[in-house]
mmCIF file of N, CA and C in Angstrom:
data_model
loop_
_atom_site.group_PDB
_atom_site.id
_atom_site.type_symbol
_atom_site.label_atom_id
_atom_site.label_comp_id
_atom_site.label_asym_id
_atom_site.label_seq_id
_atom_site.Cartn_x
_atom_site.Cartn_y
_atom_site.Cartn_z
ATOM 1 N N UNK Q 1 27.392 86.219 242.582
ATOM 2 C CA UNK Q 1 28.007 86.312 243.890
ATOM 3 C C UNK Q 1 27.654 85.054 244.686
ATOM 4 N N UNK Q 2 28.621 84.725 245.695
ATOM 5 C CA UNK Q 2 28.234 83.297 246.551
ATOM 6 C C UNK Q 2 27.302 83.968 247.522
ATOM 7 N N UNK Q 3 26.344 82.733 247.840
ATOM 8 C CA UNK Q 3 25.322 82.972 248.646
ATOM 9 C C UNK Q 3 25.627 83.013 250.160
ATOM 10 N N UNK Q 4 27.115 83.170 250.251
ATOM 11 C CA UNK Q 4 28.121 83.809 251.332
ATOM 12 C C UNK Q 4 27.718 85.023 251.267
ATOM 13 N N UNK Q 5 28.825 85.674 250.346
ATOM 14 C CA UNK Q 5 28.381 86.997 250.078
ATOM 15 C C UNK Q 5 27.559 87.732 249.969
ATOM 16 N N UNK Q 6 26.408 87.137 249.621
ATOM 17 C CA UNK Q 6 25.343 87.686 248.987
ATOM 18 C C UNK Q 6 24.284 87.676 250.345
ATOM 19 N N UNK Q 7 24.782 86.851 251.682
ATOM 20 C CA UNK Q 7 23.890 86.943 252.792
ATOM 21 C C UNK Q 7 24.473 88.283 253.468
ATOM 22 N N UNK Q 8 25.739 87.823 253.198
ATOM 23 C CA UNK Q 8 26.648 88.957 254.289
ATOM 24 C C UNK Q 8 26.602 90.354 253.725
ATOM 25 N N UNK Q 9 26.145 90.565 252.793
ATOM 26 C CA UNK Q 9 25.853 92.056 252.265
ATOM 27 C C UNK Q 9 24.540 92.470 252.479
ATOM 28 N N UNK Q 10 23.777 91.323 252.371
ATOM 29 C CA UNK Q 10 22.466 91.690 253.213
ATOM 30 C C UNK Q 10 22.164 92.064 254.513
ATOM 31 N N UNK Q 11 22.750 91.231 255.682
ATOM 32 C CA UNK Q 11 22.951 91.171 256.706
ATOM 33 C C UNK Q 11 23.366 92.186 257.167
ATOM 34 N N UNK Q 12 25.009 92.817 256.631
ATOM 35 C CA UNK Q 12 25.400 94.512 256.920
ATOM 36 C C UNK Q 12 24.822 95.132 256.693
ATOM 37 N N UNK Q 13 23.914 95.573 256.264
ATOM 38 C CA UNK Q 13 23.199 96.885 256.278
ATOM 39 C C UNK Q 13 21.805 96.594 256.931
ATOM 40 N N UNK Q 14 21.671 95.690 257.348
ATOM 41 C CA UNK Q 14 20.577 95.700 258.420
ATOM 42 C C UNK Q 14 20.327 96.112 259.577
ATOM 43 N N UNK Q 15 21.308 94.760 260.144
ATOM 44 C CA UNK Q 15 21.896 94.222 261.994
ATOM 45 C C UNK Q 15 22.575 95.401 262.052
ATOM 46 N N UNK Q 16 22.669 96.149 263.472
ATOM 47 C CA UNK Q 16 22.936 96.778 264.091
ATOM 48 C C UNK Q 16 23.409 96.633 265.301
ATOM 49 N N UNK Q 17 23.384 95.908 265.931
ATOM 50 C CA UNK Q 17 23.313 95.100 266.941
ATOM 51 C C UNK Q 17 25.036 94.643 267.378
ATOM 52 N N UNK Q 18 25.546 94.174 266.174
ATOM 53 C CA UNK Q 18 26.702 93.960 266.158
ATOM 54 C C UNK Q 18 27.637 94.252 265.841
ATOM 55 N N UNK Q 19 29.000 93.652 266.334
ATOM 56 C CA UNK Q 19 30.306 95.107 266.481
ATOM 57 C C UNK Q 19 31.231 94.489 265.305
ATOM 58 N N UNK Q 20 30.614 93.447 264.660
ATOM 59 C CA UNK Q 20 31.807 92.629 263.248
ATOM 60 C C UNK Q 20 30.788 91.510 262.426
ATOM 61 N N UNK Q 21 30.969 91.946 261.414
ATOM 62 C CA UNK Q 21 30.121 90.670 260.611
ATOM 63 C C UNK Q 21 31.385 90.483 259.644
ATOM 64 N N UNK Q 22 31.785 88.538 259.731
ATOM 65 C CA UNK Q 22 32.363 88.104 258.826
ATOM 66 C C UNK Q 22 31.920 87.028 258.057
ATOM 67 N N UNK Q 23 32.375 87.114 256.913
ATOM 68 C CA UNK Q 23 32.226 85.725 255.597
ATOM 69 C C UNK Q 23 33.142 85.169 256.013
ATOM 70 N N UNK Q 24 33.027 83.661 256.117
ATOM 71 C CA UNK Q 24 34.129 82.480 255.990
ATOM 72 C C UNK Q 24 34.677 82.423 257.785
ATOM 73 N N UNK Q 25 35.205 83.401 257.876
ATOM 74 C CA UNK Q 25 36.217 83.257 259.514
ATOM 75 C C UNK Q 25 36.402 84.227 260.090
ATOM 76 N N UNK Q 26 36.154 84.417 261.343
ATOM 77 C CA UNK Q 26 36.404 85.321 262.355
ATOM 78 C C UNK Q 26 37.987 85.595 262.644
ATOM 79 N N UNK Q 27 38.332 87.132 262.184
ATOM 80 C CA UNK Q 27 39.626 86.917 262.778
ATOM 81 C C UNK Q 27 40.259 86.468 263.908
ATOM 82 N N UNK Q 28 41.444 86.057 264.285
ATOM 83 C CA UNK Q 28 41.858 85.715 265.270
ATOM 84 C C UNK Q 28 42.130 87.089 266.871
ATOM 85 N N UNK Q 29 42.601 87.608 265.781
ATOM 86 C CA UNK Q 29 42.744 88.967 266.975
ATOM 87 C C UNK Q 29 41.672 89.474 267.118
ATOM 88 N N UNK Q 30 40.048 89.887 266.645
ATOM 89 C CA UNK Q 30 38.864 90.304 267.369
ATOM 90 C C UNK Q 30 38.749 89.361 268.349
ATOM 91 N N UNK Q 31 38.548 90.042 269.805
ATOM 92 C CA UNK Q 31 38.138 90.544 270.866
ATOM 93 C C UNK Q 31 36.852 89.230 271.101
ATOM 94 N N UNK Q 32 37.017 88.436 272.791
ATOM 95 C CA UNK Q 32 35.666 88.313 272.805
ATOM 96 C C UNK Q 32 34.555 88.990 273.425
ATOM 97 N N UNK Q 33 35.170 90.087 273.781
ATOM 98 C CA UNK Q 33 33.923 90.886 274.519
ATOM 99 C C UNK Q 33 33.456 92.290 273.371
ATOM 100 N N UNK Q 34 33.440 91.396 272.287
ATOM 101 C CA UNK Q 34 32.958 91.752 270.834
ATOM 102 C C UNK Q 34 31.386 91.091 270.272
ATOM 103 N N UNK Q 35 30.771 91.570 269.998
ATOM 104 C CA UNK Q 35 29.446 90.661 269.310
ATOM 105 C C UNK Q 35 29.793 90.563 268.136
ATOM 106 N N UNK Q 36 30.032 89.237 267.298
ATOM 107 C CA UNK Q 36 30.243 88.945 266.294
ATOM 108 C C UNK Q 36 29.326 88.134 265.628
ATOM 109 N N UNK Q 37 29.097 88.343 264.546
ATOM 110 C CA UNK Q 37 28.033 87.709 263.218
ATOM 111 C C UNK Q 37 29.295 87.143 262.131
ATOM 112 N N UNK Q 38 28.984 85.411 261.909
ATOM 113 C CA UNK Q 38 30.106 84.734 261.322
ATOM 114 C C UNK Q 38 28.970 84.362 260.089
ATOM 115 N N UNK Q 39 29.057 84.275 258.956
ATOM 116 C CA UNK Q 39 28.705 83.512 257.645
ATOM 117 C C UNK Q 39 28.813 82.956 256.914
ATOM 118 N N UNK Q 40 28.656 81.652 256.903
ATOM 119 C CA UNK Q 40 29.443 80.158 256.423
ATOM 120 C C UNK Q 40 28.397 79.665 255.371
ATOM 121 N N UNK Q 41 29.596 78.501 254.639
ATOM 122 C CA UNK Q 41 28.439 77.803 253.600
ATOM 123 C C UNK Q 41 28.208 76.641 254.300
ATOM 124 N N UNK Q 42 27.554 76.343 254.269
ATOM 125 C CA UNK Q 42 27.149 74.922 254.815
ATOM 126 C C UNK Q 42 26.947 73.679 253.758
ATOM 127 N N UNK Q 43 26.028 73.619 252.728
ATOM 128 C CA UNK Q 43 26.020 72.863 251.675
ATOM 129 C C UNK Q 43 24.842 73.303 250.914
ATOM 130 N N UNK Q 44 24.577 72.977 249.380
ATOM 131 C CA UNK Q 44 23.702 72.858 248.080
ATOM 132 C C UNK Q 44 23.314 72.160 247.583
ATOM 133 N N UNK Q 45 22.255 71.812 247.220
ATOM 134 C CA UNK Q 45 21.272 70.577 246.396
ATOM 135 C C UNK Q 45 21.065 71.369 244.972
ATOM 136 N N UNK Q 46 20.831 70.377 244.105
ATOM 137 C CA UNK Q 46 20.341 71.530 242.499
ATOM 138 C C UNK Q 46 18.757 70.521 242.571
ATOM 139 N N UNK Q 47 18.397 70.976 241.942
ATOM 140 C CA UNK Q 47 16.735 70.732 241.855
ATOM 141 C C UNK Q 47 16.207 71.456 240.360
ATOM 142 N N UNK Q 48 14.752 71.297 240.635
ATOM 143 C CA UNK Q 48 13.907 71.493 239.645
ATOM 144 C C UNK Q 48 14.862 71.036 237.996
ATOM 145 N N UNK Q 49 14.556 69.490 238.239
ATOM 146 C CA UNK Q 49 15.459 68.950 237.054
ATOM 147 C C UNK Q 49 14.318 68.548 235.388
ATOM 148 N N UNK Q 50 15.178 69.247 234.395
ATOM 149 C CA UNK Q 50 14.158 69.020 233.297
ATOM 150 C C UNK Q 50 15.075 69.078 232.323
ATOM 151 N N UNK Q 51 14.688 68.177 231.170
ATOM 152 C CA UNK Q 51 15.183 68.287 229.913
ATOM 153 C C UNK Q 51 17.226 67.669 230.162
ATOM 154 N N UNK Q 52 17.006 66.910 231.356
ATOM 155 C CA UNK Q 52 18.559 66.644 231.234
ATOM 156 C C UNK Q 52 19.420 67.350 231.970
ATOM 157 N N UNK Q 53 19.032 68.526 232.721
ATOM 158 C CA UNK Q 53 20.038 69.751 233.514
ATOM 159 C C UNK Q 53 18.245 70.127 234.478
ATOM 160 N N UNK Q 54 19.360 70.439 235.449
ATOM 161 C CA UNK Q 54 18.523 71.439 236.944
ATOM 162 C C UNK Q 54 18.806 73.165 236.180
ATOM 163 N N UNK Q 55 17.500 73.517 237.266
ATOM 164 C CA UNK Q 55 17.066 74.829 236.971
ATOM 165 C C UNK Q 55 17.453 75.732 238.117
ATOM 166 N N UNK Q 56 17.399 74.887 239.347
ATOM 167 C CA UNK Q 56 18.200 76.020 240.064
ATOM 168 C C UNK Q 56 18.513 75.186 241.948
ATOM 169 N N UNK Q 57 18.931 75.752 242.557
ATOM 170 C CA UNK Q 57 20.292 75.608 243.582
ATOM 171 C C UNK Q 57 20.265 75.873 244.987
ATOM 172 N N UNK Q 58 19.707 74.969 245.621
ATOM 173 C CA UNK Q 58 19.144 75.143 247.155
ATOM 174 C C UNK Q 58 20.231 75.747 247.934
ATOM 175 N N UNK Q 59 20.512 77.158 248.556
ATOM 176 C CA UNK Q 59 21.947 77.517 248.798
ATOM 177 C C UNK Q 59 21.899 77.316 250.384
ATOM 178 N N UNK Q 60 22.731 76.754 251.110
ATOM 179 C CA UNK Q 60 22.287 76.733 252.789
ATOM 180 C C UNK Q 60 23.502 77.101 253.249
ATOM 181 N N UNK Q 61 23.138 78.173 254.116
ATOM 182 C CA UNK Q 61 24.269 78.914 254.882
ATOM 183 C C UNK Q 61 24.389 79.212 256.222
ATOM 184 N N UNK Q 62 25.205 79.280 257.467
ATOM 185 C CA UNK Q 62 25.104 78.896 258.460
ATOM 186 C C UNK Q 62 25.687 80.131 259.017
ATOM 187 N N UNK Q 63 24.471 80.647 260.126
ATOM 188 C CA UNK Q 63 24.794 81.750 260.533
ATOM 189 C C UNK Q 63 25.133 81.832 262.240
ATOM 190 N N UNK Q 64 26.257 82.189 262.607
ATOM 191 C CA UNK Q 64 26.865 81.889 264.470
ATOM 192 C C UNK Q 64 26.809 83.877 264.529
ATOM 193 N N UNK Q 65 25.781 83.347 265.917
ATOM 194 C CA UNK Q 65 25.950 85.004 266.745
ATOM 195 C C UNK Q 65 27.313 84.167 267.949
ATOM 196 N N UNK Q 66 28.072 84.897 267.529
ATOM 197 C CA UNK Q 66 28.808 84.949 269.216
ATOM 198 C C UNK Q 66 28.638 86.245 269.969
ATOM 199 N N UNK Q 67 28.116 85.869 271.207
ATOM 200 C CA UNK Q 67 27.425 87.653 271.991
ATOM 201 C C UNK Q 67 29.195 87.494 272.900
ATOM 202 N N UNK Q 68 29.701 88.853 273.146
ATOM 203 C CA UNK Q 68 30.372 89.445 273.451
ATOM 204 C C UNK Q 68 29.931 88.693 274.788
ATOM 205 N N UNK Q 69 31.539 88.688 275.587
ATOM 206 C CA UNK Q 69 31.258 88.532 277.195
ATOM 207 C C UNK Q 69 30.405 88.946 278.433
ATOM 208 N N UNK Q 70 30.590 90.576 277.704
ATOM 209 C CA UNK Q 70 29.722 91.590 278.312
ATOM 210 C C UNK Q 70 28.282 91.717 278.218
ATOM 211 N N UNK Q 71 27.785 91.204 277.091
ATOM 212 C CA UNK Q 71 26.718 91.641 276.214
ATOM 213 C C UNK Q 71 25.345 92.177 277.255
ATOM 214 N N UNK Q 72 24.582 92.902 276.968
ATOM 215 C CA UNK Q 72 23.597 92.930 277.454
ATOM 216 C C UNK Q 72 22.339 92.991 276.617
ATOM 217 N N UNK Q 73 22.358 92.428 275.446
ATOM 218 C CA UNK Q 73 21.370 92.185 274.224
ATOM 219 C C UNK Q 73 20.371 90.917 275.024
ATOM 220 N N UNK Q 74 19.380 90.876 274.875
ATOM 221 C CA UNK Q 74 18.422 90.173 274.627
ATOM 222 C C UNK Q 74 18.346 88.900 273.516
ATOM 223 N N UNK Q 75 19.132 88.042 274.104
ATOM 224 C CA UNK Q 75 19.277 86.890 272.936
ATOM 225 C C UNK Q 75 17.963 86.823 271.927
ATOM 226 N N UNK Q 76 17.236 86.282 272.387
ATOM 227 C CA UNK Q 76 15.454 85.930 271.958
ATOM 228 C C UNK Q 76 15.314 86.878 270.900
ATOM 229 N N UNK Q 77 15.526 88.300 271.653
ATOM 230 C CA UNK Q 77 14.848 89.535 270.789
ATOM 231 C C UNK Q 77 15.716 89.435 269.371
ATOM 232 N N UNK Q 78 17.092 88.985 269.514
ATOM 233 C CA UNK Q 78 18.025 89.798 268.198
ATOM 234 C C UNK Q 78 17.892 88.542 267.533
ATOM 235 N N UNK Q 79 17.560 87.802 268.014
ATOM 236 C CA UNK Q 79 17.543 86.138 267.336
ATOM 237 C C UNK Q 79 16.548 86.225 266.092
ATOM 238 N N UNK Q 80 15.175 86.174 266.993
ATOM 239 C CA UNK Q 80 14.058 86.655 266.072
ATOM 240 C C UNK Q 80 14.000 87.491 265.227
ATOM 241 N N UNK Q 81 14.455 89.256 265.445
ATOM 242 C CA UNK Q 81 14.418 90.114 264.333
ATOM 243 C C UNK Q 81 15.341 89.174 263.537
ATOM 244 N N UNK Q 82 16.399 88.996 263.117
ATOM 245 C CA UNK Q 82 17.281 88.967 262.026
ATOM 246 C C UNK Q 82 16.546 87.781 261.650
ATOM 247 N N UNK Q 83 16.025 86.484 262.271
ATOM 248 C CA UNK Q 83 15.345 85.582 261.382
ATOM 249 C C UNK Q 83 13.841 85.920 260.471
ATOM 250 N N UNK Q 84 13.226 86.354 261.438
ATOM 251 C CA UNK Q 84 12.104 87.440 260.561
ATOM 252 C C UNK Q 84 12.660 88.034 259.299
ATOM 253 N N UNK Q 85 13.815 89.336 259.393
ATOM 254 C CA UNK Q 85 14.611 89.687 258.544
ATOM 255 C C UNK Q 85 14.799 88.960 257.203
ATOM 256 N N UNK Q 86 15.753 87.700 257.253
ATOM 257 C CA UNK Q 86 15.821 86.819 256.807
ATOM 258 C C UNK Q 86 14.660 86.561 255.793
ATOM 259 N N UNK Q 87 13.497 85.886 256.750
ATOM 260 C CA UNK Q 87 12.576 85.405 256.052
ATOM 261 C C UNK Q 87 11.846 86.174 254.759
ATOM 262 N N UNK Q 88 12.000 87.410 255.475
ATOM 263 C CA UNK Q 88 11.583 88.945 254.519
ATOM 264 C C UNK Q 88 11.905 88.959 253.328
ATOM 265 N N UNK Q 89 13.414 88.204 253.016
ATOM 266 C CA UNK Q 89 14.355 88.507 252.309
ATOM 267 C C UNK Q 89 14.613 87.269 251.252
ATOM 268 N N UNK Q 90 13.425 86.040 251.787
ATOM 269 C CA UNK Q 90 13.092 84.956 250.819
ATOM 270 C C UNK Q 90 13.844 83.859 251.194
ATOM 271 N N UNK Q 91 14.376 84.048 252.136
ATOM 272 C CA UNK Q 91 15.378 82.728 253.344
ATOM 273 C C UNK Q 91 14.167 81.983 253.720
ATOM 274 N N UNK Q 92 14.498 80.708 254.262
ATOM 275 C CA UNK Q 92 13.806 79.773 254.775
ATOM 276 C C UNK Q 92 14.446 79.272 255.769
ATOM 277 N N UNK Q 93 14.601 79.650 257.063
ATOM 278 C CA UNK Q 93 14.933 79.077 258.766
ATOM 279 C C UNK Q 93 15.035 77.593 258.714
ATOM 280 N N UNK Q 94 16.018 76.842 258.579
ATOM 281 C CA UNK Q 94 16.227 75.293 258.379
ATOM 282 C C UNK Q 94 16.404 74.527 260.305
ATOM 283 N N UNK Q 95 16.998 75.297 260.504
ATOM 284 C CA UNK Q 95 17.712 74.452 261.825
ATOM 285 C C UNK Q 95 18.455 75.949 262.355
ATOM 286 N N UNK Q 96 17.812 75.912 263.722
ATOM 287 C CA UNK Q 96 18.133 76.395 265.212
ATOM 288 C C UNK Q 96 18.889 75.694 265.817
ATOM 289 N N UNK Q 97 20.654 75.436 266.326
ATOM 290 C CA UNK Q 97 21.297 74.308 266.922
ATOM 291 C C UNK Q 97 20.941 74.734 268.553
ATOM 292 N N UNK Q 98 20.517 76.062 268.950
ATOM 293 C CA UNK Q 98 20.150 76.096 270.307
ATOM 294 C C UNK Q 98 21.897 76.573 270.702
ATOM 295 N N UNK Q 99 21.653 77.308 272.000
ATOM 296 C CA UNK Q 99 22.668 78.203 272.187
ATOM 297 C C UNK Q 99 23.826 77.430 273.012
ATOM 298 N N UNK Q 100 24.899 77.486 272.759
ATOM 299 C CA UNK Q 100 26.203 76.999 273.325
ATOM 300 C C UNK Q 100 27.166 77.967 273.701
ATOM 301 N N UNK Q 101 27.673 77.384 274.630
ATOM 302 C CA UNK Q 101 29.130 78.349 275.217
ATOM 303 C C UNK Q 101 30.886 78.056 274.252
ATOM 304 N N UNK Q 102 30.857 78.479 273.281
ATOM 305 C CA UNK Q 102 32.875 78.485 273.062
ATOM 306 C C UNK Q 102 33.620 78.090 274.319
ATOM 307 N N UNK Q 103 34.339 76.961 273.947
ATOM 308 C CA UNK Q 103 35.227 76.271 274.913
ATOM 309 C C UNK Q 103 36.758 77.256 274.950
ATOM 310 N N UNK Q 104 36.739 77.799 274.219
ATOM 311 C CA UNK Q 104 37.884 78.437 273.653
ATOM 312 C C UNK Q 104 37.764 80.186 274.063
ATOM 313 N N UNK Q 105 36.844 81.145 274.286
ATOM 314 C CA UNK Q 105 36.423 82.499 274.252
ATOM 315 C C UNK Q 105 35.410 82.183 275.828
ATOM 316 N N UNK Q 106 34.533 81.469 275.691
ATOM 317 C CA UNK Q 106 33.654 81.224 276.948
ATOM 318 C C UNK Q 106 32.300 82.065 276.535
ATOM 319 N N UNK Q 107 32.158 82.566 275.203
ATOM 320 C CA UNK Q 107 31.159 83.220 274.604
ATOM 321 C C UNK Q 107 30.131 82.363 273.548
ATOM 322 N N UNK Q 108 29.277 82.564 274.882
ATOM 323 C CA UNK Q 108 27.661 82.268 274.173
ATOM 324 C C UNK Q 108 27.504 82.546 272.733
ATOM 325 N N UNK Q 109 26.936 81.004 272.022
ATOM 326 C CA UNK Q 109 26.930 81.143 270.491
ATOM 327 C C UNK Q 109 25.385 80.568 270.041
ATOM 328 N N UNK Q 110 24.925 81.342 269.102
ATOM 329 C CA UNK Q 110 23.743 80.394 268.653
ATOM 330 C C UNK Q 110 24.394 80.148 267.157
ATOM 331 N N UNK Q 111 23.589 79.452 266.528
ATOM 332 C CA UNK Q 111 23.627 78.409 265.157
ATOM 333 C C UNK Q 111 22.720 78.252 264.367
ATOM 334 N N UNK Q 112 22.602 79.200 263.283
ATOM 335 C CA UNK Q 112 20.991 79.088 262.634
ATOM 336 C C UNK Q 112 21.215 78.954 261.386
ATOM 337 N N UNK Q 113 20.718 77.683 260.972
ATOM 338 C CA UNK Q 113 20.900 77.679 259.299
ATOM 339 C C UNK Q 113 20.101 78.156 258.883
ATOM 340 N N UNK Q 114 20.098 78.513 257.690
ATOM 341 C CA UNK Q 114 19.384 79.186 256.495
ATOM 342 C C UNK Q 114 19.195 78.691 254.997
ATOM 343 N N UNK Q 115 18.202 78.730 254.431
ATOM 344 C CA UNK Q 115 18.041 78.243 253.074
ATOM 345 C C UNK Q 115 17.654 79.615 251.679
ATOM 346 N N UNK Q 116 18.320 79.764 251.026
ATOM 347 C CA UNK Q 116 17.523 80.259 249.736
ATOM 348 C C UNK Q 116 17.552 79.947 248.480
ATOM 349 N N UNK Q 117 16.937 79.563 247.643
ATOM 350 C CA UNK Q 117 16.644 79.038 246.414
ATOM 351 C C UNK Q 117 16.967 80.137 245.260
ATOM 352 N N UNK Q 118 17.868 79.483 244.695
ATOM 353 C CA UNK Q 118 18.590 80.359 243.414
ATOM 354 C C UNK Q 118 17.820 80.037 242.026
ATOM 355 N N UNK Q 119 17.447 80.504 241.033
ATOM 356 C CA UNK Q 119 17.184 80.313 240.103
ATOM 357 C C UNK Q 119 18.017 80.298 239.128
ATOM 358 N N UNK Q 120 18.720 79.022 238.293
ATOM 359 C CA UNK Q 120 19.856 79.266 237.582
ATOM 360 C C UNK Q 120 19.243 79.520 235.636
ATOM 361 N N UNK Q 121 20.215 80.918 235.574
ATOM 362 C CA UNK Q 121 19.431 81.171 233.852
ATOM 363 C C UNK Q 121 20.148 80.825 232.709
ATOM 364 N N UNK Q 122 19.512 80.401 232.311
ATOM 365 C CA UNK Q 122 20.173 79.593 230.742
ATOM 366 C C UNK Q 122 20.919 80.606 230.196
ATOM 367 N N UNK Q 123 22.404 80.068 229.578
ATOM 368 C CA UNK Q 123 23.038 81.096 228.786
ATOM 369 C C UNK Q 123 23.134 80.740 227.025
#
């Protein structure tokens, strides 16, 4: 499974918090006075190289809270659990972009990359 998928299936059955978690793109017709969780690839390195071939696959994926117009969540608080979460879960917290407003919705966004290391098995 892509390490898209494979965050965003993690992620759903956690977070609670929020009213849509998507892979790849936020639909157009959800709502911004919606809390939405978006899950992107960002980019991959291969590593641990031996014998001529890598062993396995730095996966980095980029995670946007957009808080609903309305919201009354505690940025800080939901920020932290799900990165804690995360970390729980063998992620490594790369980059915090710090919170921005959508020019487009007017809804507060944070930007948190993520790292996890794949182990690739010989066939």
């Amino acid at each position: 499974m892509t390490a898209v998928m494979d965050t965003f299936n993690l992620i759903k059955e956690h977070v609670t918090w929020v009213d849509g978690i998507y892979p790849k793109l936020i639909p157009k017709e959800v709502p911004a006075n919606q809390t939405s969780l978006l899950i992107r690839d960002a980019y991959s390195n291969l590593g641990s190289y031996g014998n001529d071939t890598f062993s396995t696959i730095e996966q980095n994926v980029v995670i946007q809270i957009y808080y609903s117009l309305d919201s009354d969540l505690d940025y800080d608080e939901v920020e932290i659990e799900l990165m804690k979460f995360l970390t729980s879960k063998g992620y490594i917290i790369n980059d915090i972009k710090g919170r921005q407003t959508d020019q487009d919705t007017a809804q507060d966004y944070q930007t948190i990359q993520v790292t996890r290391n794949k182990v690739i098995k010989e066939k």
